[in-house]
């Protein structure tokens, strides 16, 4: 079956704060990722009030990509990557976020990094804000609860669009902008620098911050297109389909509403306006959101060129007895397990067919090009005598690529690329662990930060290299 288009973007994905390290190099400011400690599957990461002595902050050193990128890119070239998705650390460019002038040393780092990629014909694919903002904007402005953030972000966007207009074609504005819809403290912080104060309604705060981000994103799309009309600027969403727990129509409605509640960000970025159900919900909740008529025009004029999304797992939801009307209950008893699927060691349900479902769902709803910019299996790898045998990772990637092939060949989905997450081992976003590994390249570093940082090829490296070389024809 000839499936993947000949210019399909096989790649790998990472984010600045999870691998660069060098958290204070050459004028870099403190980012919100720099105040998150290491956690584990059982213990959540702590968000400390500034950087505190005696805490373990794994992002401070990452895998020291800042000083290793040349050798790493050489490996990416050997792997055959056509593109490499990374993000720009906002704090390298604007260390505090509210300066008038950017930090030249930070800009220079990405000049060199992108030049190194292009030397091997690897296209950089760049996220502007990947769980990343200057911590100063959190402490001084309250993060994205503040409309001023729109100006700080668009200034940052303009500077990097201008600087890298010839090196970078594919951009994304905010990584997984929709995670915060879960109203989880960690997601609110990592997406938007929000810390809910006593007496505040977390949901109302999230809708307000989300709105400012959507306006900032829409402005960035317009600024980017002015700077280079060839730019492809996408949204980026965490996609985890919600299935109904049973054929009970209330469970079906629950699943529908859960999808609506998780993807209204996508509606705004792709269709340029808020969905009707959400406006009704805000009215019923009596939320007083700062959304102006000008904002609405901006949203309409700044829709995205493509949909970037991450896909790891699916979920099952059921209606509770309490929710007769809006199906918005977020209690944990609305989530149930799926007996048809296996889970990863971190409890994420492995569902390759769900990826095909997601590709179809996005296509039907938005009819835009799709780019899978994250997918993969976080697993504990055994390192022995320079070898890492990871058949479980190969199986995961193969099963997902097979479903991508079906979505293209059978369903006619317009899929432009695939960049598996953490192509080289890096710090987990959710837990701060090194031992939750995704890479086809192993990095010798442990959860305590010990190790030589030496890089090793896993079995999955050779396998993925062959997949790329055959353009996805041979997955054996
Ligand atoms: P980690 C949760 C659910 C879905 C995606 O996650 C998520 C998260 C965050 O935990 O984040 C994305 O490292 C994110 C990456 C992250 C990756 O998924 O927790 O864009 O930064 O590393 C995997 O296993």
Short mmCIF file of C-alpha atoms and ligand atoms in Angstrom, two decimals:
data_model
loop_
_atom_site.label_atom_id
_atom_site.label_comp_id
_atom_site.label_asym_id
_atom_site.label_seq_id
_atom_site.Cartn_x
_atom_site.Cartn_y
_atom_site.Cartn_z
CA UNK A 1 0.00 0.00 0.00
CA UNK A 2 1.59 3.32 -1.06
CA UNK A 3 0.45 5.61 1.61
CA UNK A 4 2.63 8.32 2.99
CA UNK A 5 3.11 11.31 0.68
CA UNK A 6 6.66 11.59 -0.64
CA UNK A 7 7.38 14.80 1.31
CA UNK A 8 5.92 13.42 4.56
CA UNK A 9 7.59 15.04 7.56
CA UNK A 10 9.06 12.19 9.61
CA UNK A 11 10.62 13.74 12.66
CA UNK A 12 11.08 13.87 16.38
CA UNK A 13 9.74 16.23 19.04
CA UNK A 14 11.10 17.86 22.20
CA UNK A 15 10.57 21.05 24.19
CA UNK A 16 13.25 23.54 25.22
CA UNK A 17 12.79 23.35 28.97
CA UNK A 18 12.77 19.54 29.02
CA UNK A 19 16.15 19.06 27.37
CA UNK A 20 18.24 22.22 26.99
CA UNK A 21 19.34 22.66 30.59
CA UNK A 22 21.71 25.65 30.89
CA UNK A 23 18.93 27.41 32.74
CA UNK A 24 21.01 30.49 33.48
CA UNK A 25 23.31 30.54 30.46
CA UNK A 26 24.00 33.78 28.62
CA UNK A 27 21.35 35.89 30.26
CA UNK A 28 18.49 33.38 30.33
CA UNK A 29 15.78 34.27 32.85
CA UNK A 30 13.94 31.96 35.24
CA UNK A 31 11.08 30.18 33.50
CA UNK A 32 8.07 28.65 35.20
CA UNK A 33 9.58 25.25 34.38
CA UNK A 34 12.54 26.24 36.56
CA UNK A 35 10.42 26.28 39.75
CA UNK A 36 9.02 22.76 39.34
CA UNK A 37 10.66 20.00 41.38
CA UNK A 38 11.08 16.36 40.43
CA UNK A 39 8.06 14.20 41.25
CA UNK A 40 7.13 10.65 40.36
CA UNK A 41 4.15 8.58 39.32
CA UNK A 42 2.91 8.77 42.93
CA UNK A 43 4.20 12.19 44.00
CA UNK A 44 3.21 15.25 41.98
CA UNK A 45 5.84 17.85 41.10
CA UNK A 46 5.90 20.76 43.52
CA UNK A 47 5.69 24.32 42.28
CA UNK A 48 7.92 26.29 44.65
CA UNK A 49 7.83 30.03 45.29
CA UNK A 50 10.90 30.85 43.24
CA UNK A 51 14.02 28.69 43.07
CA UNK A 52 14.73 27.34 46.56
CA UNK A 53 17.93 25.89 47.95
CA UNK A 54 17.94 22.14 48.53
CA UNK A 55 15.23 21.26 45.98
CA UNK A 56 15.76 19.07 42.91
CA UNK A 57 14.79 20.98 39.74
CA UNK A 58 15.42 18.58 36.84
CA UNK A 59 14.78 21.16 34.12
CA UNK A 60 17.77 23.24 35.26
CA UNK A 61 20.07 20.76 33.60
CA UNK A 62 17.75 18.75 31.31
CA UNK A 63 20.00 16.57 29.17
CA UNK A 64 22.24 19.59 28.56
CA UNK A 65 21.16 19.76 24.92
CA UNK A 66 22.38 23.37 25.05
CA UNK A 67 25.94 22.08 24.97
CA UNK A 68 25.33 18.77 23.17
CA UNK A 69 23.10 19.78 20.26
CA UNK A 70 25.74 19.25 17.59
CA UNK A 71 26.33 15.61 18.48
CA UNK A 72 22.58 15.07 18.95
CA UNK A 73 21.68 16.55 15.58
CA UNK A 74 24.31 14.32 14.00
CA UNK A 75 22.39 11.36 15.41
CA UNK A 76 19.08 12.81 14.16
CA UNK A 77 20.62 13.05 10.70
CA UNK A 78 21.78 9.44 10.90
CA UNK A 79 18.24 8.50 11.93
CA UNK A 80 17.02 10.22 8.76
CA UNK A 81 14.79 12.85 10.33
CA UNK A 82 13.17 15.28 7.88
CA UNK A 83 12.12 17.64 10.65
CA UNK A 84 12.75 18.34 14.31
CA UNK A 85 10.14 19.89 16.55
CA UNK A 86 11.46 21.97 19.40
CA UNK A 87 10.41 25.15 21.18
CA UNK A 88 12.11 28.45 21.82
CA UNK A 89 12.72 29.14 25.49
CA UNK A 90 10.93 32.48 25.89
CA UNK A 91 13.32 33.26 28.78
CA UNK A 92 16.38 33.11 26.53
CA UNK A 93 14.86 35.83 24.34
CA UNK A 94 13.07 37.92 26.97
CA UNK A 95 14.51 36.81 30.33
CA UNK A 96 11.82 38.59 32.37
CA UNK A 97 9.24 38.94 29.62
CA UNK A 98 8.63 42.67 29.96
CA UNK A 99 11.93 44.04 28.62
CA UNK A 100 11.90 46.39 25.64
CA UNK A 101 14.81 44.66 23.87
CA UNK A 102 15.51 40.96 23.34
CA UNK A 103 18.61 39.17 24.62
CA UNK A 104 20.92 38.83 21.61
CA UNK A 105 22.78 35.82 23.06
CA UNK A 106 19.52 33.89 23.28
CA UNK A 107 18.61 34.70 19.69
CA UNK A 108 22.08 33.64 18.61
CA UNK A 109 21.68 30.22 20.25
CA UNK A 110 18.66 29.44 18.03
CA UNK A 111 20.43 30.86 14.94
CA UNK A 112 23.11 28.26 15.51
CA UNK A 113 20.73 25.45 16.44
CA UNK A 114 18.54 25.95 13.34
CA UNK A 115 21.61 26.32 11.10
CA UNK A 116 22.94 23.02 12.43
CA UNK A 117 19.62 21.29 11.62
CA UNK A 118 19.42 22.82 8.15
CA UNK A 119 22.98 21.71 7.44
CA UNK A 120 21.53 18.16 7.38
CA UNK A 121 18.26 19.18 5.63
CA UNK A 122 16.30 18.77 8.85
CA UNK A 123 13.50 21.36 9.03
CA UNK A 124 12.96 22.99 12.38
CA UNK A 125 9.31 22.94 13.52
CA UNK A 126 8.96 25.46 16.31
CA UNK A 127 6.54 25.97 19.19
CA UNK A 128 6.54 29.49 20.61
CA UNK A 129 5.35 28.65 24.11
CA UNK A 130 5.73 25.06 25.23
CA UNK A 131 4.76 25.08 28.93
CA UNK A 132 7.11 28.01 29.09
CA UNK A 133 6.93 31.62 30.17
CA UNK A 134 9.15 33.94 32.19
CA UNK A 135 8.49 33.34 35.89
CA UNK A 136 8.62 37.12 36.36
CA UNK A 137 5.38 37.35 34.36
CA UNK A 138 3.80 35.00 36.91
CA UNK A 139 4.94 36.88 39.99
CA UNK A 140 4.48 40.42 38.67
CA UNK A 141 1.43 40.04 36.44
CA UNK A 142 -0.33 36.86 37.59
CA UNK A 143 0.41 35.04 34.34
CA UNK A 144 -2.26 34.90 31.64
CA UNK A 145 -4.98 36.24 33.93
CA UNK A 146 -3.57 39.58 32.82
CA UNK A 147 -4.39 41.11 29.42
CA UNK A 148 -0.89 42.66 29.31
CA UNK A 149 0.45 39.19 28.56
CA UNK A 150 -0.94 39.52 25.03
CA UNK A 151 1.54 42.34 24.36
CA UNK A 152 4.48 40.49 25.91
CA UNK A 153 3.73 37.36 23.93
CA UNK A 154 3.17 39.09 20.59
CA UNK A 155 6.39 41.06 21.05
CA UNK A 156 8.24 37.77 21.61
CA UNK A 157 6.48 36.20 18.61
CA UNK A 158 7.33 39.12 16.32
CA UNK A 159 11.01 39.06 17.29
CA UNK A 160 11.47 35.35 16.62
CA UNK A 161 9.30 35.28 13.47
CA UNK A 162 11.43 38.09 12.07
CA UNK A 163 14.73 36.59 13.13
CA UNK A 164 14.05 33.06 11.85
CA UNK A 165 11.83 33.90 8.87
CA UNK A 166 14.13 32.08 6.46
CA UNK A 167 14.98 29.08 8.65
CA UNK A 168 11.57 28.09 9.98
CA UNK A 169 8.37 27.47 8.03
CA UNK A 170 6.23 25.44 10.47
CA UNK A 171 5.27 27.13 13.74
CA UNK A 172 2.87 26.48 16.60
CA UNK A 173 1.71 29.12 19.05
CA UNK A 174 0.88 27.40 22.39
CA UNK A 175 1.64 23.79 23.25
CA UNK A 176 -1.43 21.78 24.32
CA UNK A 177 -3.34 24.98 25.00
CA UNK A 178 -6.35 22.88 26.01
CA UNK A 179 -4.73 20.96 28.92
CA UNK A 180 -5.88 23.63 31.34
CA UNK A 181 -9.51 22.69 30.62
CA UNK A 182 -8.86 19.86 33.13
CA UNK A 183 -8.70 22.59 35.83
CA UNK A 184 -5.83 20.76 37.45
CA UNK A 185 -3.43 23.03 39.43
CA UNK A 186 -0.39 21.79 37.57
CA UNK A 187 -1.92 22.31 34.11
CA UNK A 188 -3.17 25.78 35.06
CA UNK A 189 0.36 26.71 36.06
CA UNK A 190 2.25 25.09 33.25
CA UNK A 191 -0.15 26.30 30.52
CA UNK A 192 -0.81 29.78 31.79
CA UNK A 193 1.18 30.63 34.91
CA UNK A 194 -2.06 30.62 36.91
CA UNK A 195 -2.15 30.12 40.67
CA UNK A 196 -5.73 30.05 41.89
CA UNK A 197 -6.25 32.37 44.86
CA UNK A 198 -8.67 31.69 47.70
CA UNK A 199 -12.20 32.65 46.66
CA UNK A 200 -11.39 32.47 42.95
CA UNK A 201 -13.34 30.24 40.56
CA UNK A 202 -10.67 28.18 38.79
CA UNK A 203 -12.90 27.63 35.76
CA UNK A 204 -13.68 31.31 35.28
CA UNK A 205 -10.00 32.13 35.63
CA UNK A 206 -9.10 29.46 33.08
CA UNK A 207 -11.66 30.76 30.55
CA UNK A 208 -10.30 34.30 30.94
CA UNK A 209 -6.66 33.27 30.62
CA UNK A 210 -7.53 30.94 27.74
CA UNK A 211 -9.24 33.81 25.96
CA UNK A 212 -6.20 36.08 26.26
CA UNK A 213 -4.03 33.27 24.92
CA UNK A 214 -6.37 32.72 22.00
CA UNK A 215 -6.27 36.43 21.17
CA UNK A 216 -2.47 36.41 21.46
CA UNK A 217 -2.30 33.34 19.23
CA UNK A 218 -4.59 34.91 16.60
CA UNK A 219 -2.49 38.09 16.60
CA UNK A 220 0.67 36.01 16.26
CA UNK A 221 -0.82 34.21 13.24
CA UNK A 222 -1.46 37.58 11.58
CA UNK A 223 1.98 38.96 12.48
CA UNK A 224 3.67 35.80 11.22
CA UNK A 225 1.83 35.87 7.90
CA UNK A 226 2.84 39.51 7.40
CA UNK A 227 6.47 38.69 8.04
CA UNK A 228 6.47 35.65 5.76
CA UNK A 229 3.33 34.66 3.83
CA UNK A 230 4.77 31.14 3.45
CA UNK A 231 4.69 30.51 7.18
CA UNK A 232 2.45 27.65 8.27
CA UNK A 233 1.26 28.52 11.76
CA UNK A 234 -0.66 25.89 13.66
CA UNK A 235 -2.50 25.40 16.89
CA UNK A 236 -1.36 22.59 19.17
CA UNK A 237 -3.79 20.45 21.15
CA UNK A 238 -3.59 17.50 23.48
CA UNK A 239 -5.88 14.97 21.83
CA UNK A 240 -7.26 12.17 23.94
CA UNK A 241 -10.62 11.01 22.62
CA UNK A 242 -13.38 10.49 25.19
CA UNK A 243 -15.48 7.40 24.58
CA UNK A 244 -18.87 6.74 26.19
CA UNK A 245 -18.79 4.09 28.95
CA UNK A 246 -21.93 2.41 27.61
CA UNK A 247 -24.67 2.71 25.00
CA UNK A 248 -26.73 4.70 27.52
CA UNK A 249 -27.51 7.92 25.61
CA UNK A 250 -26.55 9.91 28.69
CA UNK A 251 -23.04 8.43 28.50
CA UNK A 252 -22.97 9.29 24.81
CA UNK A 253 -23.97 12.87 25.64
CA UNK A 254 -21.34 12.92 28.37
CA UNK A 255 -18.66 11.86 25.88
CA UNK A 256 -19.87 14.46 23.38
CA UNK A 257 -19.78 17.25 25.97
CA UNK A 258 -16.35 16.12 27.22
CA UNK A 259 -15.03 16.42 23.67
CA UNK A 260 -16.65 19.84 23.30
CA UNK A 261 -15.20 20.95 26.63
CA UNK A 262 -11.71 19.77 25.69
CA UNK A 263 -11.68 21.11 22.12
CA UNK A 264 -13.38 24.52 22.23
CA UNK A 265 -9.86 25.96 22.04
CA UNK A 266 -9.58 24.13 18.73
CA UNK A 267 -12.94 25.53 17.61
CA UNK A 268 -11.73 29.07 18.26
CA UNK A 269 -8.34 28.61 16.63
CA UNK A 270 -9.74 26.83 13.56
CA UNK A 271 -13.16 28.43 13.09
CA UNK A 272 -12.41 31.86 14.56
CA UNK A 273 -15.26 31.90 17.07
CA UNK A 274 -16.53 30.41 20.29
CA UNK A 275 -19.02 27.53 20.11
CA UNK A 276 -22.64 28.26 21.05
CA UNK A 277 -22.79 25.76 23.93
CA UNK A 278 -19.87 27.48 25.67
CA UNK A 279 -21.43 30.94 25.49
CA UNK A 280 -24.60 29.45 26.99
CA UNK A 281 -22.54 27.84 29.73
CA UNK A 282 -20.81 31.13 30.60
CA UNK A 283 -24.19 32.87 30.76
CA UNK A 284 -25.62 30.24 33.04
CA UNK A 285 -22.57 30.47 35.29
CA UNK A 286 -22.82 34.26 35.33
CA UNK A 287 -19.18 34.62 34.32
CA UNK A 288 -18.11 38.17 33.58
CA UNK A 289 -15.37 37.58 31.04
CA UNK A 290 -13.35 40.35 29.43
CA UNK A 291 -14.02 39.53 25.77
CA UNK A 292 -14.34 42.60 23.59
CA UNK A 293 -15.80 43.02 20.11
CA UNK A 294 -12.28 43.82 18.88
CA UNK A 295 -11.08 40.52 20.36
CA UNK A 296 -13.77 38.70 18.41
CA UNK A 297 -12.57 40.31 15.17
CA UNK A 298 -9.00 39.29 15.99
CA UNK A 299 -10.04 35.68 16.59
CA UNK A 300 -11.83 35.61 13.26
CA UNK A 301 -8.87 37.06 11.37
CA UNK A 302 -6.21 34.86 12.98
CA UNK A 303 -7.28 31.27 12.36
CA UNK A 304 -4.54 28.66 12.10
CA UNK A 305 -3.14 27.01 8.98
CA UNK A 306 -2.98 23.49 10.36
CA UNK A 307 -3.72 21.42 13.45
CA UNK A 308 -0.76 20.14 15.42
CA UNK A 309 -1.65 17.67 18.11
CA UNK A 310 -0.27 15.20 20.62
CA UNK A 311 -1.78 11.76 20.97
CA UNK A 312 -0.93 9.33 23.74
CA UNK A 313 -4.09 7.74 25.08
CA UNK A 314 -7.88 7.69 25.07
CA UNK A 315 -10.38 7.96 27.93
CA UNK A 316 -13.79 6.62 28.85
CA UNK A 317 -16.42 8.79 30.52
CA UNK A 318 -19.80 8.19 32.06
CA UNK A 319 -22.58 10.51 33.15
CA UNK A 320 -23.18 10.81 36.88
CA UNK A 321 -26.66 10.82 38.37
CA UNK A 322 -26.18 14.44 39.35
CA UNK A 323 -25.70 15.84 35.88
CA UNK A 324 -28.99 16.08 34.15
CA UNK A 325 -28.36 19.24 32.17
CA UNK A 326 -24.92 20.42 31.21
CA UNK A 327 -22.79 17.24 31.57
CA UNK A 328 -19.91 19.40 32.80
CA UNK A 329 -19.19 17.48 36.02
CA UNK A 330 -15.44 16.92 36.35
CA UNK A 331 -15.52 14.55 39.32
CA UNK A 332 -13.16 11.62 39.03
CA UNK A 333 -16.09 9.19 39.02
CA UNK A 334 -16.96 10.37 35.51
CA UNK A 335 -13.75 8.69 34.24
CA UNK A 336 -13.74 4.92 34.09
CA UNK A 337 -11.26 2.37 32.79
CA UNK A 338 -11.36 0.66 29.43
CA UNK A 339 -11.21 -3.15 29.77
CA UNK A 340 -10.38 -3.50 26.05
CA UNK A 341 -7.03 -1.69 26.35
CA UNK A 342 -3.67 -2.15 28.07
CA UNK A 343 -2.13 0.67 30.07
CA UNK A 344 1.46 1.93 30.13
CA UNK A 345 3.44 1.71 33.38
CA UNK A 346 2.21 5.25 34.07
CA UNK A 347 -1.42 4.23 33.54
CA UNK A 348 -1.92 5.78 30.09
CA UNK A 349 -4.28 3.63 27.97
CA UNK A 350 -2.60 2.43 24.79
CA UNK A 351 -5.05 2.86 21.92
CA UNK A 352 -3.68 2.96 18.35
CA UNK A 353 -7.16 2.87 16.78
CA UNK A 354 -7.96 5.96 18.85
CA UNK A 355 -5.34 7.80 16.80
CA UNK A 356 -7.22 6.94 13.59
CA UNK A 357 -10.41 8.05 15.31
CA UNK A 358 -8.73 11.36 16.27
CA UNK A 359 -7.49 11.95 12.72
CA UNK A 360 -11.00 11.41 11.38
CA UNK A 361 -12.59 13.51 14.09
CA UNK A 362 -10.33 16.50 13.43
CA UNK A 363 -10.80 16.19 9.69
CA UNK A 364 -14.58 16.06 9.85
CA UNK A 365 -14.76 18.98 12.24
CA UNK A 366 -12.15 21.36 10.77
CA UNK A 367 -10.99 20.08 7.38
CA UNK A 368 -7.42 21.29 7.89
CA UNK A 369 -4.02 19.64 7.39
CA UNK A 370 -3.03 17.58 10.43
CA UNK A 371 0.39 17.15 11.99
CA UNK A 372 0.95 14.60 14.77
CA UNK A 373 3.60 16.48 16.71
CA UNK A 374 3.76 14.12 19.72
CA UNK A 375 3.10 10.43 20.25
CA UNK A 376 5.00 7.75 22.09
CA UNK A 377 5.39 5.42 25.02
CA UNK A 378 6.90 6.53 28.30
CA UNK A 379 8.65 3.45 29.69
CA UNK A 380 11.47 2.31 31.93
CA UNK A 381 14.37 1.11 29.78
CA UNK A 382 17.06 -1.35 30.81
CA UNK A 383 20.55 -0.32 29.88
CA UNK A 384 23.05 -3.18 29.67
CA UNK A 385 26.50 -3.06 28.06
CA UNK A 386 25.64 -0.19 25.78
CA UNK A 387 22.44 -1.80 24.54
CA UNK A 388 18.80 -0.98 25.11
CA UNK A 389 16.27 -3.49 23.88
CA UNK A 390 12.90 -1.75 23.66
CA UNK A 391 10.50 -3.96 21.67
CA UNK A 392 7.56 -2.43 23.60
CA UNK A 393 8.39 1.01 22.15
CA UNK A 394 8.77 -0.40 18.64
CA UNK A 395 5.39 -2.13 18.99
CA UNK A 396 3.73 1.06 20.21
CA UNK A 397 5.10 3.19 17.38
CA UNK A 398 4.41 0.53 14.75
CA UNK A 399 0.79 0.11 15.81
CA UNK A 400 0.23 3.86 15.71
CA UNK A 401 1.94 4.31 12.34
CA UNK A 402 -0.25 1.51 10.95
CA UNK A 403 -3.34 3.43 12.00
CA UNK A 404 -1.95 6.61 10.44
CA UNK A 405 -1.49 4.68 7.20
CA UNK A 406 -5.13 3.54 7.30
CA UNK A 407 -6.31 7.08 8.03
CA UNK A 408 -4.44 8.33 4.96
CA UNK A 409 -5.14 5.48 2.55
CA UNK A 410 -8.66 4.49 3.55
CA UNK A 411 -10.07 7.62 5.15
CA UNK A 412 -8.35 10.24 2.98
CA UNK A 413 -7.04 12.26 5.90
CA UNK A 414 -4.53 15.02 5.06
CA UNK A 415 -1.68 14.13 7.40
CA UNK A 416 1.55 16.04 6.78
CA UNK A 417 3.91 14.69 9.40
CA UNK A 418 4.71 12.65 12.47
CA UNK A 419 7.18 13.62 15.18
CA UNK A 420 7.29 11.05 18.01
CA UNK A 421 7.71 12.62 21.42
CA UNK A 422 11.02 12.76 23.20
CA UNK A 423 12.96 11.30 20.28
CA UNK A 424 15.91 11.62 22.63
CA UNK A 425 15.26 10.88 26.34
CA UNK A 426 14.44 14.00 28.32
CA UNK A 427 12.78 15.24 31.50
CA UNK A 428 9.12 14.22 31.78
CA UNK A 429 6.78 17.21 31.88
CA UNK A 430 4.19 15.58 34.10
CA UNK A 431 6.46 13.93 36.66
CA UNK A 432 9.90 15.52 36.22
CA UNK A 433 11.40 12.04 35.96
CA UNK A 434 14.21 10.96 33.63
CA UNK A 435 13.16 7.33 34.06
CA UNK A 436 9.95 7.90 32.09
CA UNK A 437 11.72 7.57 28.77
CA UNK A 438 10.32 8.06 25.27
CA UNK A 439 13.44 8.24 23.13
CA UNK A 440 14.96 6.13 20.43
CA UNK A 441 18.17 7.65 21.80
CA UNK A 442 19.05 6.85 25.39
CA UNK A 443 20.65 9.46 27.67
CA UNK A 444 22.61 8.34 30.70
CA UNK A 445 21.02 10.38 33.48
CA UNK A 446 18.84 9.28 36.39
CA UNK A 447 16.06 10.79 38.47
CA UNK A 448 18.57 12.22 40.94
CA UNK A 449 20.39 13.99 38.14
CA UNK A 450 23.37 11.60 38.15
CA UNK A 451 24.94 10.19 34.99
CA UNK A 452 27.50 10.78 32.27
CA UNK A 453 24.93 12.29 29.84
CA UNK A 454 26.36 9.97 27.21
CA UNK A 455 23.96 9.15 24.33
CA UNK A 456 23.24 5.58 23.12
CA UNK A 457 21.09 4.20 20.29
CA UNK A 458 18.22 1.96 21.37
CA UNK A 459 16.90 -0.88 19.20
CA UNK A 460 14.04 1.45 18.27
CA UNK A 461 16.60 3.78 16.64
CA UNK A 462 17.45 1.26 13.94
CA UNK A 463 13.80 0.33 13.51
CA UNK A 464 12.62 3.93 13.09
CA UNK A 465 15.54 4.67 10.75
CA UNK A 466 14.27 1.90 8.47
CA UNK A 467 10.68 3.15 8.67
CA UNK A 468 11.80 6.60 7.53
CA UNK A 469 14.09 5.19 4.83
CA UNK A 470 11.14 3.26 3.35
CA UNK A 471 8.76 6.21 3.86
CA UNK A 472 6.59 4.11 6.15
CA UNK A 473 6.27 1.22 3.67
CA UNK A 474 8.10 -1.31 5.81
CA UNK A 475 7.25 -1.36 9.50
CA UNK A 476 8.85 -4.72 10.31
P1 LIG B 1 5.05 13.31 30.22
C1 LIG B 1 -0.27 15.10 30.09
C2 LIG B 1 -1.18 14.57 29.22
C3 LIG B 1 -0.96 14.68 27.89
C4 LIG B 1 0.15 15.35 27.42
O1 LIG B 1 4.14 13.76 28.99
C5 LIG B 1 1.02 15.91 28.27
C6 LIG B 1 0.82 15.80 29.61
C7 LIG B 1 1.77 16.40 30.53
O2 LIG B 1 2.14 15.50 31.47
O3 LIG B 1 2.07 16.64 27.87
C8 LIG B 1 2.70 16.43 26.63
O4 LIG B 1 6.37 13.96 30.01
C9 LIG B 1 3.65 17.59 26.52
C10 LIG B 1 5.09 17.22 26.67
C11 LIG B 1 5.20 16.02 27.58
C12 LIG B 1 4.53 14.85 26.91
O5 LIG B 1 3.17 15.15 26.63
O6 LIG B 1 4.33 13.79 31.41
O7 LIG B 1 3.46 18.40 25.40
O8 LIG B 1 5.79 18.35 27.12
O9 LIG B 1 6.50 15.70 27.95
C13 LIG B 1 4.57 13.57 27.69
O10 LIG B 1 5.15 11.83 30.13
#
